[in-house]
CSV table of C-alpha atoms and ligand atoms in Angstrom, one decimal:
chain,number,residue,atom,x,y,z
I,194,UNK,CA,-5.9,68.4,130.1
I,195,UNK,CA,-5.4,66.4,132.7
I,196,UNK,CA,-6.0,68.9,135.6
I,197,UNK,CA,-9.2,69.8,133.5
I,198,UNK,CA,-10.3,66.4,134.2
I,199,UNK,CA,-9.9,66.3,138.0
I,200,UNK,CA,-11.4,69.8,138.8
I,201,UNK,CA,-14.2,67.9,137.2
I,202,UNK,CA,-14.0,64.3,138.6
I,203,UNK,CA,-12.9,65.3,142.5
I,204,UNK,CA,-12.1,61.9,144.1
I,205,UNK,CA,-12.7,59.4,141.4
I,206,UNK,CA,-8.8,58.6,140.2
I,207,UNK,CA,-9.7,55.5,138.2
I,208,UNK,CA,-13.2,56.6,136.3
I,209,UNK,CA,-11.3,59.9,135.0
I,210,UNK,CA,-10.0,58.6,131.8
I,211,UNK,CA,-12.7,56.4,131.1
I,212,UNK,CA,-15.3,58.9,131.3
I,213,UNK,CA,-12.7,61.2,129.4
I,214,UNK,CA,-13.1,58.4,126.8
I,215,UNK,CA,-16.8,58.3,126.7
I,216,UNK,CA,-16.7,62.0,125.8
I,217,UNK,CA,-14.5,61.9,123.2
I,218,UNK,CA,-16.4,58.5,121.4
I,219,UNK,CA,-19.8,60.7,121.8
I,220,UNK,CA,-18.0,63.9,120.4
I,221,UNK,CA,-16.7,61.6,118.0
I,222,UNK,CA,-20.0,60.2,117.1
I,223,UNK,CA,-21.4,63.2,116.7
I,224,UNK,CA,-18.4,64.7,114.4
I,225,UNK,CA,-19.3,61.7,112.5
I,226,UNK,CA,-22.8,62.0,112.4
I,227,UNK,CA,-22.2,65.8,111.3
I,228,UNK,CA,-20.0,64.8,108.5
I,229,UNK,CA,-22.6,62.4,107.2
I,230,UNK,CA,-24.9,64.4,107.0
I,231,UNK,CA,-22.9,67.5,105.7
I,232,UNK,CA,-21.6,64.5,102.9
I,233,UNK,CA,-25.2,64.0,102.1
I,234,UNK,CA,-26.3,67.5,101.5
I,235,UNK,CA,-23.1,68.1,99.7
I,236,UNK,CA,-24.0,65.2,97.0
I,237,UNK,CA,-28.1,66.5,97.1
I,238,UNK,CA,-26.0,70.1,96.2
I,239,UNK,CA,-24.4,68.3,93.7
I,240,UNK,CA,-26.7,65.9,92.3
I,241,UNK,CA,-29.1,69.3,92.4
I,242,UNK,CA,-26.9,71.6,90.3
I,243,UNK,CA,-26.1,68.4,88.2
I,244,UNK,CA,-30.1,68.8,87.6
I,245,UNK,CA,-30.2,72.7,87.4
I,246,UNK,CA,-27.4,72.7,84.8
I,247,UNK,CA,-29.2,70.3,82.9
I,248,UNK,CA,-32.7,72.2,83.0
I,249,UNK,CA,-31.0,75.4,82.1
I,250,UNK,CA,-29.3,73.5,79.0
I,251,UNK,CA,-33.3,72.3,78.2
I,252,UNK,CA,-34.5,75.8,78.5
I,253,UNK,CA,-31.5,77.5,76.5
I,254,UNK,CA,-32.4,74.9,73.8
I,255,UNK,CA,-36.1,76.1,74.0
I,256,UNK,CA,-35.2,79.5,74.0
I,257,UNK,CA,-33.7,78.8,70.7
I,258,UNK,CA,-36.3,76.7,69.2
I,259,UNK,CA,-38.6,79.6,70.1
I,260,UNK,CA,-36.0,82.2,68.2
I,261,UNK,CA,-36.1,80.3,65.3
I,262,UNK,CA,-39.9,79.5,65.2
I,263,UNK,CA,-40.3,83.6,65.5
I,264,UNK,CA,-37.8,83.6,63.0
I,265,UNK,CA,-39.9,81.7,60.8
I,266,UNK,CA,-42.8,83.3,61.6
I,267,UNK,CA,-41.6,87.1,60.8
I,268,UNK,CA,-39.7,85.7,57.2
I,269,UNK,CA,-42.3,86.8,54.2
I,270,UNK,CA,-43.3,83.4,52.5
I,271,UNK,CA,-42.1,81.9,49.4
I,272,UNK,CA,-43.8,81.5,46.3
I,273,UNK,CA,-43.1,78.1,44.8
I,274,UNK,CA,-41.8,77.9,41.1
I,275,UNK,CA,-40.3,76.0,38.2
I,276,UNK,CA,-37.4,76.6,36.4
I,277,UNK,CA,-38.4,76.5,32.7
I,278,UNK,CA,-35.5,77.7,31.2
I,279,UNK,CA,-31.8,79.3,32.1
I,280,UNK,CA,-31.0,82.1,29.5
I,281,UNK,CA,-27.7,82.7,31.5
I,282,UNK,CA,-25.9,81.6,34.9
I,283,UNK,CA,-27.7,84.5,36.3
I,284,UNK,CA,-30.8,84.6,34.2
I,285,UNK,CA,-33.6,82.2,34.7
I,286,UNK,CA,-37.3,81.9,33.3
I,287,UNK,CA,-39.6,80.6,35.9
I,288,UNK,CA,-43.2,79.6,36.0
I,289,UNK,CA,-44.5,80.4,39.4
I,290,UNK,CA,-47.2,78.1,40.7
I,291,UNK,CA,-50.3,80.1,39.8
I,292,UNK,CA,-48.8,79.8,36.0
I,293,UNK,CA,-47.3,83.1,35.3
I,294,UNK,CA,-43.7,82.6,33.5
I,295,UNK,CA,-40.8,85.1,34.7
I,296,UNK,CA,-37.6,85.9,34.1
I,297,UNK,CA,-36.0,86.3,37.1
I,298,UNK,CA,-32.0,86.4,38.4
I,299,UNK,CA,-31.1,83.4,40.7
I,300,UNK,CA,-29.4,83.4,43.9
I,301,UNK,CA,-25.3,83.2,42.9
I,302,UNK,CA,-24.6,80.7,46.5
I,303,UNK,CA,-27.0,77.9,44.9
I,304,UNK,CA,-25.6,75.0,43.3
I,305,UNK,CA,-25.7,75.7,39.3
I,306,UNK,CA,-26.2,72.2,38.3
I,307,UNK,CA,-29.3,72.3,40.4
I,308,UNK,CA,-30.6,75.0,38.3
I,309,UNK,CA,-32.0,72.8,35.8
I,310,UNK,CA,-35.5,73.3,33.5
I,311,UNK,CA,-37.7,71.3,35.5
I,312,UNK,CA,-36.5,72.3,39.2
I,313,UNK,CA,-38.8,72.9,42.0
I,314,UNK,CA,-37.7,76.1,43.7
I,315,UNK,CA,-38.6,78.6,46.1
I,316,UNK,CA,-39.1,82.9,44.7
I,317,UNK,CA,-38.7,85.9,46.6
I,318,UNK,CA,-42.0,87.1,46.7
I,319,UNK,CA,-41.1,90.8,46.1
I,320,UNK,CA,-38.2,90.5,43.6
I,321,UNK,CA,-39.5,86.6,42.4
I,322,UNK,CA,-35.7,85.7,42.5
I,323,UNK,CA,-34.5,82.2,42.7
I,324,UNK,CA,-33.6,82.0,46.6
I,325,UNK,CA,-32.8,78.0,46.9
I,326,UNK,CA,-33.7,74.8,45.3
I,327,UNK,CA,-36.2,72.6,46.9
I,328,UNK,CA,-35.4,69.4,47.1
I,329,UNK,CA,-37.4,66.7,44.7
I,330,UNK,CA,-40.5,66.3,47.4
I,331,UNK,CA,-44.1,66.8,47.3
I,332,UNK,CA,-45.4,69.6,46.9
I,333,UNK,CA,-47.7,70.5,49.9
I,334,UNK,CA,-50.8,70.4,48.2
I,335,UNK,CA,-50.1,66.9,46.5
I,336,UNK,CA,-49.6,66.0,49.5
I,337,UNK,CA,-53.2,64.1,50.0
I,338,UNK,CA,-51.8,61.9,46.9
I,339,UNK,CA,-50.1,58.5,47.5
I,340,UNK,CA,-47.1,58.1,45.4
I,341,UNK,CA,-45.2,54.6,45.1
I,342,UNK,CA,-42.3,54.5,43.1
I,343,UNK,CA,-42.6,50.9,42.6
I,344,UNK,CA,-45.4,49.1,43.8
I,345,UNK,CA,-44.7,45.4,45.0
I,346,UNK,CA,-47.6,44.1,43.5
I,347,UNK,CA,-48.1,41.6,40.5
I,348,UNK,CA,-50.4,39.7,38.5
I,349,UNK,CA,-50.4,36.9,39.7
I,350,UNK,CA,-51.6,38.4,43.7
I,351,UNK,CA,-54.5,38.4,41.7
I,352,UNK,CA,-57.6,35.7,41.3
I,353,UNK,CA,-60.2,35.4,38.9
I,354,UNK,CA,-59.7,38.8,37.1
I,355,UNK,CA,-57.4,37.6,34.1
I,356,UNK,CA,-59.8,38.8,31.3
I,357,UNK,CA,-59.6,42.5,33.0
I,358,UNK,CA,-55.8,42.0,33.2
I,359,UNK,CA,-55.5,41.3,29.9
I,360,UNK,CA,-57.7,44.7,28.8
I,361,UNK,CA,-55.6,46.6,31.3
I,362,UNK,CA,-52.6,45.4,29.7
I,363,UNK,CA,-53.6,45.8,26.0
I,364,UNK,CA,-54.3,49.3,26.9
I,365,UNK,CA,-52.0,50.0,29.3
I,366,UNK,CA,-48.9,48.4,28.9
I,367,UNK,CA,-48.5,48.2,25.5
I,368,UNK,CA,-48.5,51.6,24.3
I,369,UNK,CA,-45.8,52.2,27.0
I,370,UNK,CA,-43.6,49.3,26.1
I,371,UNK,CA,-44.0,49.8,22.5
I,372,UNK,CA,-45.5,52.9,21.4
I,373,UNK,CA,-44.6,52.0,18.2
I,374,UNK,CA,-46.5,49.4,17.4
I,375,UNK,CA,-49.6,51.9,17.6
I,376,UNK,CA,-47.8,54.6,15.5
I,377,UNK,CA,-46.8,52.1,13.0
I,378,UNK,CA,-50.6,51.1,12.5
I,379,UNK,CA,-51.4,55.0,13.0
I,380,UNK,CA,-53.6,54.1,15.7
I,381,UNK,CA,-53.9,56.0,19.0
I,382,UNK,CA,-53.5,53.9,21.9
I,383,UNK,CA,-56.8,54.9,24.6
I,384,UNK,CA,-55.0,57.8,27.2
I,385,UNK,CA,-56.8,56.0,30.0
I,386,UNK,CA,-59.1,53.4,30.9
I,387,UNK,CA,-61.9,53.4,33.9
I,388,UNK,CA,-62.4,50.5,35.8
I,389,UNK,CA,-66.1,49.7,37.4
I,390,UNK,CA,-66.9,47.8,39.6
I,391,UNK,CA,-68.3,47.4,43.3
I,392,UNK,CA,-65.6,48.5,46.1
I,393,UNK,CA,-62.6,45.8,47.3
I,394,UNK,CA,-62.7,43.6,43.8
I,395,UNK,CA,-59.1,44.6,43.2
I,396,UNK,CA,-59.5,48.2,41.1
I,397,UNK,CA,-56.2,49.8,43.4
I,398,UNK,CA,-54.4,46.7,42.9
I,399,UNK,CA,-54.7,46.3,39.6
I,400,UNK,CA,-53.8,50.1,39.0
I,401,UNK,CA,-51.0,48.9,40.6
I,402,UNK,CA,-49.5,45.5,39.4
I,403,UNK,CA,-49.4,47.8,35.6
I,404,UNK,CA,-47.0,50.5,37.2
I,405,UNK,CA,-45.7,47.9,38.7
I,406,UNK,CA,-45.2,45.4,35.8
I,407,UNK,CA,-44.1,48.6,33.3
I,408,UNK,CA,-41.6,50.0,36.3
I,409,UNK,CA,-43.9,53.0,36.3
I,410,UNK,CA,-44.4,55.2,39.5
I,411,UNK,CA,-47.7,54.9,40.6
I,412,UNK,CA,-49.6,58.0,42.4
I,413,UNK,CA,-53.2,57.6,43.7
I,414,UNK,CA,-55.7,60.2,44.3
I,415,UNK,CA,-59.0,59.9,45.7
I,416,UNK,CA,-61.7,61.6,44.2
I,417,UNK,CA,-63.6,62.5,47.2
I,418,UNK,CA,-60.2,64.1,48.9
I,419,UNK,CA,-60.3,66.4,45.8
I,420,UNK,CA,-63.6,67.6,46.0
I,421,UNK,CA,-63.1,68.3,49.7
I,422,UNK,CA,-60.2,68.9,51.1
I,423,UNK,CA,-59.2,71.3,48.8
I,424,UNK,CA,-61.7,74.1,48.9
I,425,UNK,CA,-60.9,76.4,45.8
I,426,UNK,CA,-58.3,74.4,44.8
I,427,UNK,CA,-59.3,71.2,43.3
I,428,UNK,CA,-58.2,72.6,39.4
I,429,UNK,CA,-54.8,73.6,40.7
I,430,UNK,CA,-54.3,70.0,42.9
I,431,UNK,CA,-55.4,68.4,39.2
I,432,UNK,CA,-53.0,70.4,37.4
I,433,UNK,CA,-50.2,70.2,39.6
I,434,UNK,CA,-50.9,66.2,39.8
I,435,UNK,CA,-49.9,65.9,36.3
I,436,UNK,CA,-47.6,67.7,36.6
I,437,UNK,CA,-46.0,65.7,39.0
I,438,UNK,CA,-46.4,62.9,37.0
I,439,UNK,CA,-45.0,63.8,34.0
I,440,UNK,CA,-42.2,64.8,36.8
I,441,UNK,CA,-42.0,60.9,37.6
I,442,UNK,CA,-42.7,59.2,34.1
I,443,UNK,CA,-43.4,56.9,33.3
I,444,UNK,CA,-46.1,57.2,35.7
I,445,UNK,CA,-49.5,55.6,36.4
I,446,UNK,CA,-51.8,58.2,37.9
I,447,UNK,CA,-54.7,56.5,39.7
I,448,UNK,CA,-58.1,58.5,40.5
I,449,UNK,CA,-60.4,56.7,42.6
I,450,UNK,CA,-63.6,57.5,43.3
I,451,UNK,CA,-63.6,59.5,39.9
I,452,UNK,CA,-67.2,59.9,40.5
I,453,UNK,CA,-66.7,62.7,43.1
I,454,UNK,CA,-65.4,65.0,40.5
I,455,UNK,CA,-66.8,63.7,37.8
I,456,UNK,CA,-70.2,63.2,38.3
I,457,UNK,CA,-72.8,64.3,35.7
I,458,UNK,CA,-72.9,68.7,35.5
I,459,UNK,CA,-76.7,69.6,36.6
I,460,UNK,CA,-77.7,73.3,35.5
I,461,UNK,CA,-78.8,73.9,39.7
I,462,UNK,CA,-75.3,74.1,40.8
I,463,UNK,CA,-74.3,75.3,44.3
I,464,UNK,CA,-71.3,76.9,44.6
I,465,UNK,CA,-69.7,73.2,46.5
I,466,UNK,CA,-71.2,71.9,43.0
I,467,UNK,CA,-69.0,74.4,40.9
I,468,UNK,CA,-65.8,74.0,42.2
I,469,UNK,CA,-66.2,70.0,41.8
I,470,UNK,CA,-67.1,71.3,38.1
I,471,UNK,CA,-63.9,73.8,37.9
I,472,UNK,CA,-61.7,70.4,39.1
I,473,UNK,CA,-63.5,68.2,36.8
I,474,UNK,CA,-62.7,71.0,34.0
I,475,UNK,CA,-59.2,71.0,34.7
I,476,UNK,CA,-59.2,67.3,34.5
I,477,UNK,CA,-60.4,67.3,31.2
I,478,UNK,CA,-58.2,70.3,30.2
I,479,UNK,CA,-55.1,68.0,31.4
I,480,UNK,CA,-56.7,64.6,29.6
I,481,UNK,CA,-56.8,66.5,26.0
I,482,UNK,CA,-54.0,68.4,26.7
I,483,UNK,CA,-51.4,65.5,27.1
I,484,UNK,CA,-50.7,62.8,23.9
I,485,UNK,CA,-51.7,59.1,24.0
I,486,UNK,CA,-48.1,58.1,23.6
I,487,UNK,CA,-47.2,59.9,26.4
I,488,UNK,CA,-45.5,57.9,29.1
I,489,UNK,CA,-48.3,59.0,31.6
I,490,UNK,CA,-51.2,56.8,31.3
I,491,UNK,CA,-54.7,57.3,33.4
I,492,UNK,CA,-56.3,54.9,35.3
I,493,UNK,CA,-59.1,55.8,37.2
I,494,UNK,CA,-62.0,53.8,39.1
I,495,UNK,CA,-65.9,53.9,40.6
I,496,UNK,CA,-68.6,52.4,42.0
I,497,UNK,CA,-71.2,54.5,40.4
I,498,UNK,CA,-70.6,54.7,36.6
I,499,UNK,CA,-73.9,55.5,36.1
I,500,UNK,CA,-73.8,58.7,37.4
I,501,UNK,CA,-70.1,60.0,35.7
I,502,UNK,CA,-70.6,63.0,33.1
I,503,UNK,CA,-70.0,61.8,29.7
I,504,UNK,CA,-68.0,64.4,28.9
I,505,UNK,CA,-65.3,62.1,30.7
I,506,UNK,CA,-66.0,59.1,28.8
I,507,UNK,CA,-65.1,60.5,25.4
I,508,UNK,CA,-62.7,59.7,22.8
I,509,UNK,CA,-59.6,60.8,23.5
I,510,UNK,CA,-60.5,60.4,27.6
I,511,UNK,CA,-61.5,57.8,29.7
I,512,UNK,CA,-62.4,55.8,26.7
I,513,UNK,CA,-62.1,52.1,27.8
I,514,UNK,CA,-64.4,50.6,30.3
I,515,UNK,CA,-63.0,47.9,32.1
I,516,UNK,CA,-65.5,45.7,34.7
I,517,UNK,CA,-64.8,44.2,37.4
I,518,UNK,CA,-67.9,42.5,38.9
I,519,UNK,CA,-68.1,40.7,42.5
I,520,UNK,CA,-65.9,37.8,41.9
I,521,UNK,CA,-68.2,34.4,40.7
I,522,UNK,CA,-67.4,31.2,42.1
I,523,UNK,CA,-64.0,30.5,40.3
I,524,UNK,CA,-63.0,33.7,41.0
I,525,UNK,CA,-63.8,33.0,44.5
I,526,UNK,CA,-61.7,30.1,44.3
I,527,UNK,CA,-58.6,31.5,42.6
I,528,UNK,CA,-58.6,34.4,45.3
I,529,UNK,CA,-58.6,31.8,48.4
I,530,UNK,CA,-55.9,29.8,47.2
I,531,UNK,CA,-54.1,33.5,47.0
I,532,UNK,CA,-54.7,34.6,50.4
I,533,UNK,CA,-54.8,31.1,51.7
I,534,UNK,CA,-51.6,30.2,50.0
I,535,UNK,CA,-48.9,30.2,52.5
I,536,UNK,CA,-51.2,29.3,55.5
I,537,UNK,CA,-51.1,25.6,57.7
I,538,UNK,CA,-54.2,23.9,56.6
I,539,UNK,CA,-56.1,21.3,58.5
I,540,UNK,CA,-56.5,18.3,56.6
I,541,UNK,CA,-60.8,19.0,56.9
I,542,UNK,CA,-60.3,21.9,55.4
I,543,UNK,CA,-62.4,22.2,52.1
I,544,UNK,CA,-61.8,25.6,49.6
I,545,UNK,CA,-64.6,24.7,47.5
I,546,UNK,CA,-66.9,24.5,51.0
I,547,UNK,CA,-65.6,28.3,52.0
I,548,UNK,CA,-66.5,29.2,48.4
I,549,UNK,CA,-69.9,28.3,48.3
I,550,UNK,CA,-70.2,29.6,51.5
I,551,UNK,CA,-69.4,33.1,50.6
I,552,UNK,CA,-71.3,33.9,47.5
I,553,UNK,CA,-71.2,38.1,47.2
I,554,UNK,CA,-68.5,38.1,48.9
I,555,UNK,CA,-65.9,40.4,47.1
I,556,UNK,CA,-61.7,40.1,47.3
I,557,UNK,CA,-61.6,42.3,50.4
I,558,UNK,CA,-64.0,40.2,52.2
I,559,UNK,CA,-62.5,37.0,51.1
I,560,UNK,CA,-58.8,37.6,52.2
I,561,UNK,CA,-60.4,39.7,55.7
I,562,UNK,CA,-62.3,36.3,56.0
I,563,UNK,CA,-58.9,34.7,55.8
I,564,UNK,CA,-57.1,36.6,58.2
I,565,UNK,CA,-59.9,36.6,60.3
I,566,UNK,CA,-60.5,32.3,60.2
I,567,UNK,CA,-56.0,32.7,60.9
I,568,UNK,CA,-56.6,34.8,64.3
I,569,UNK,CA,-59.3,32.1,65.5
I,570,UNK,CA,-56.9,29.5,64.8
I,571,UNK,CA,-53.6,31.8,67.1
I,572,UNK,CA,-56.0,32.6,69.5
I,573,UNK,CA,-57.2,28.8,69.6
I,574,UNK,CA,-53.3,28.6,69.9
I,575,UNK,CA,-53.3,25.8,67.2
I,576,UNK,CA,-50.8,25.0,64.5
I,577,UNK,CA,-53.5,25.1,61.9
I,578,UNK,CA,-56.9,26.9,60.5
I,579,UNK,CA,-59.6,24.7,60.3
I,580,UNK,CA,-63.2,24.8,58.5
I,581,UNK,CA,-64.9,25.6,61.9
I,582,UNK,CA,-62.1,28.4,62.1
I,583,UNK,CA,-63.6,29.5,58.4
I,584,UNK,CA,-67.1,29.1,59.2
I,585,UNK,CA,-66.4,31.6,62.0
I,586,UNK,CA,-64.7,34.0,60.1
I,587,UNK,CA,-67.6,33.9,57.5
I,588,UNK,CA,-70.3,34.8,59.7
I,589,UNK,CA,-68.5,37.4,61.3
I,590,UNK,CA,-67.7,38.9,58.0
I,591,UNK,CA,-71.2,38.5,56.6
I,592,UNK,CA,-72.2,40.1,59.7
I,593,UNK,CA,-70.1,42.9,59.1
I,594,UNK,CA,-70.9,43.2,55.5
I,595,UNK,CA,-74.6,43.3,56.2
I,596,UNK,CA,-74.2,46.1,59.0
I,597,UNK,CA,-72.1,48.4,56.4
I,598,UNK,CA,-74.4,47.3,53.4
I,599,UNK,CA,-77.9,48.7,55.6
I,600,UNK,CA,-78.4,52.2,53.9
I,601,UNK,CA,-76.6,52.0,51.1
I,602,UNK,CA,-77.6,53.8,47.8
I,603,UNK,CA,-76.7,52.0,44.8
I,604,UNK,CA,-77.3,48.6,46.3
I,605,UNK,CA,-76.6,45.6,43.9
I,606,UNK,CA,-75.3,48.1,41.0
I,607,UNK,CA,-73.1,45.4,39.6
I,608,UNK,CA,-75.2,41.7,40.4
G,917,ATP,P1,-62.3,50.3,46.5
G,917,ATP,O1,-63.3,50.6,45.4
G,917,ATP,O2,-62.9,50.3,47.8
G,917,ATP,O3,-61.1,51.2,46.4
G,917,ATP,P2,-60.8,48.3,45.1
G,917,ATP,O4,-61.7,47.6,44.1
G,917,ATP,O5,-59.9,49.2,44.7
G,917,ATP,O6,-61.7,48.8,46.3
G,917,ATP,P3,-58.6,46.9,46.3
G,917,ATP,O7,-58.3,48.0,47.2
G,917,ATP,O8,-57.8,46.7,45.1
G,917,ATP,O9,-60.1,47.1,45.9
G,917,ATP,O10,-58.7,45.6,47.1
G,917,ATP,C1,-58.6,45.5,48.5
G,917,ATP,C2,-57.9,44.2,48.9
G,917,ATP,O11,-58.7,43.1,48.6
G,917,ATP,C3,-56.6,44.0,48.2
G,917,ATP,O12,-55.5,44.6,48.9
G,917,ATP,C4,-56.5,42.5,48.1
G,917,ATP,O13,-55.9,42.0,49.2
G,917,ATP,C5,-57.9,42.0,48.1
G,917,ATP,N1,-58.4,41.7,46.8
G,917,ATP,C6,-59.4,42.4,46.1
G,917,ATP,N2,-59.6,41.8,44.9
G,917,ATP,C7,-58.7,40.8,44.8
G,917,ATP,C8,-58.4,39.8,43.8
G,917,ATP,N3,-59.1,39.8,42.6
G,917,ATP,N4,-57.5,38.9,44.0
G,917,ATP,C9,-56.8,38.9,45.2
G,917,ATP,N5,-57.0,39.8,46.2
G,917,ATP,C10,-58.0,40.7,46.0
């Protein structure tokens, strides 16, 4: 090493190992250098297949997704049934969902105990055997319903409507809590009533403080959904509603906007005008067809009674007419100290001023007006609501109310 060294420092004795040092702290510099660098890419490699590994887990996962979804796709569908009767373990009478009754042999891996008369289940659509159980959900075309197996709502959320609570309940809630009050008198209790009135004065509410005061499930359909969104099948949504409902009783079943379907029958009927006709049918069919004792009980609601087809309003059907008009000034009053209730009042605050303030007003406008007259008063970032706040919320609501009112057809129906 050393004679290396001098063949290439001639005549400089004392720089030799010094400059012998300098080469070995550059070489060693750049060794280090090197082996930073190669540390670096071998934790990007790392981190990198890290990443790769993950995506390939992502795509294997998608890959399977995609399997199944094809899967899916090639299966034959189902045809949805109920189980009406079991003759034996393996024999089973069915009604499939266009009506037709079978007998049919069930699938020997399903639980037996869920093979009960009344259970929704799924046919093979070539052999029409029992393949599984579906569990106790909608069924897809019910779907557009609301359903609440008990609705929070009660009596007393409501103001100024006590004489229409009363008829509700004399019609509603007593031939469900005792039946046999009516049978001992040999009376029959109305199957439903109809409750008119212009929109937001409490018609869905109090549909649903009875279910909710007779522990009934309450399911809500809107008339307009029926005539609509189910081209061709409006009867069968109808049928299969009660269905469902004599599935949940007691029950309340709740049509709103009855008018859509049941609107008086002209003899120029489009073809739009006959399916509406073939739902409304299929209404009444299910209306005569069930008993007024019944634990299902029909409550349904408009804006335009004027215009519904008597044929609904006969004994035996929609045979009560309850009214529920724009609230009047007590009204007014009982339904602000509701929505007002649990707010932080300024002590200038006067109810009686907001209710002569906000004559034609209806429920909905009076607790919007409230929440509206509560948002000046956060964004105001005070502690309380004031009567400035209220006279705020009052024009803007009136504003509001006059913009959706403009071009409306049966303008002051109910005043
Ligand atoms: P629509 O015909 O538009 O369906 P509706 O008559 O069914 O209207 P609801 O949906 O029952 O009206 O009322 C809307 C809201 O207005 C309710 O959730 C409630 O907060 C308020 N409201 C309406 N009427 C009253 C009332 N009498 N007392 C207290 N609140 C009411």
């Amino acid at each position: 090493m050393s004679s290396d060294s001098d063949t290439l420092n001639p005549g400089n004795g004392d720089s030799l190992p010094a400059r012998e040092e300098d080469g070995i702290d550059r070489q060693l510099s750049r060794l280090e250098k090197d082996y930073r660098e190669l540390t670096e890419k071998a934790q990007n490699l790392l981190t990198e297949r890290v990443y790769l590994e993950n995506e390939v887990s992502q795509q294997k996962k998608k890959v399977s997704r995609l399997e199944e979804e094809i899967r899916m796709l090639r299966s034959p569908p189902h045809i949805v049934g109920h189980v009406q009767d079991r003759i034996s373990d393996e024999k089973i009478v069915v009604r499939s969902s266009n009506g037709t009754v079978f007998l049919v042999s069930a699938n020997q891996r399903i639980d037996q105990d869920l093979l009960k008369p009344g259970a929704r289940v799924a046919l093979n659509q070539d052999t029409l055997s029992v393949i599984e159980v579906l569990h106790d959900a909608w069924d897809p075309l019910v779907t557009g319903a609301e359903m609440v197996e008990k609705p929070d709502i009660s009596y007393s959320d409501m103001g100024g409507i006590d004489e229409q609570i009363r008829l509700v309940k004399e019609s509603i809630e007593l031939p469900l809590s005792s039946p046999e009050s009516f049978t001992r008198f040999g009376i029959k209790p109305p199957k439903g009533v109809l409750l008119v009135g212009p929109p937001g004065c409490g018609k869905t509410m109090l549909a649903k403080a009875v279910a909710s005061s007779t522990d009934c499930s309450f399911i809500r359909l809107v008339g307009s959904e029926l005539a609509q969104k189910y081209i061709g099948e409006g009867g069968r949504m109808v049928r299969e509603l009660f269905d469902l409902a004599r599935e949940k009783a007691p029950s309340i079943v709740f049509i709103d906007e009855i008018d859509a379907i049941g609107a008086k029958r002209l003899d120029t009927a489009t073809s739009g005008d006959r399916e509406v006709q073939r739902t409304l049918m299929q209404l009444l069919a299910e209306l005569d067809g069930f008993d007024a004792l019944d634990d299902v009980k029909l409550i349904s609601a408009t804006n335009r009674p004027d215009i519904l087809d008597e044929a609904l309003l006969r004994p035996g059907r929609f045979d009560r007419i309850i009214e529920i008009p724009l609230p009047n000034e007590e009204g007014r009053t009982a339904i602000l100290n509701i929505h007002m209730g649990k707010m932080p009042k300024a002590k200038d605050l006067s109810v009686a001023k907001i209710v002569s303030k906000t004559k034609g007003f209806s429920g909905a406008d009076l607790k919007a007006t409230c929440v509206e007259a509560a948002m000046v008063a956060i964004r105001a970032k005070r502690k309380s609501v004031n009567a400035k706040d209220f006279r705020t919320a009052i024009e803007r609501i009136s504003e509001k109310k006059e913009n959706s009112t403009r071009g409306d057809a049966p303008e002051n129906l109910f005043h």
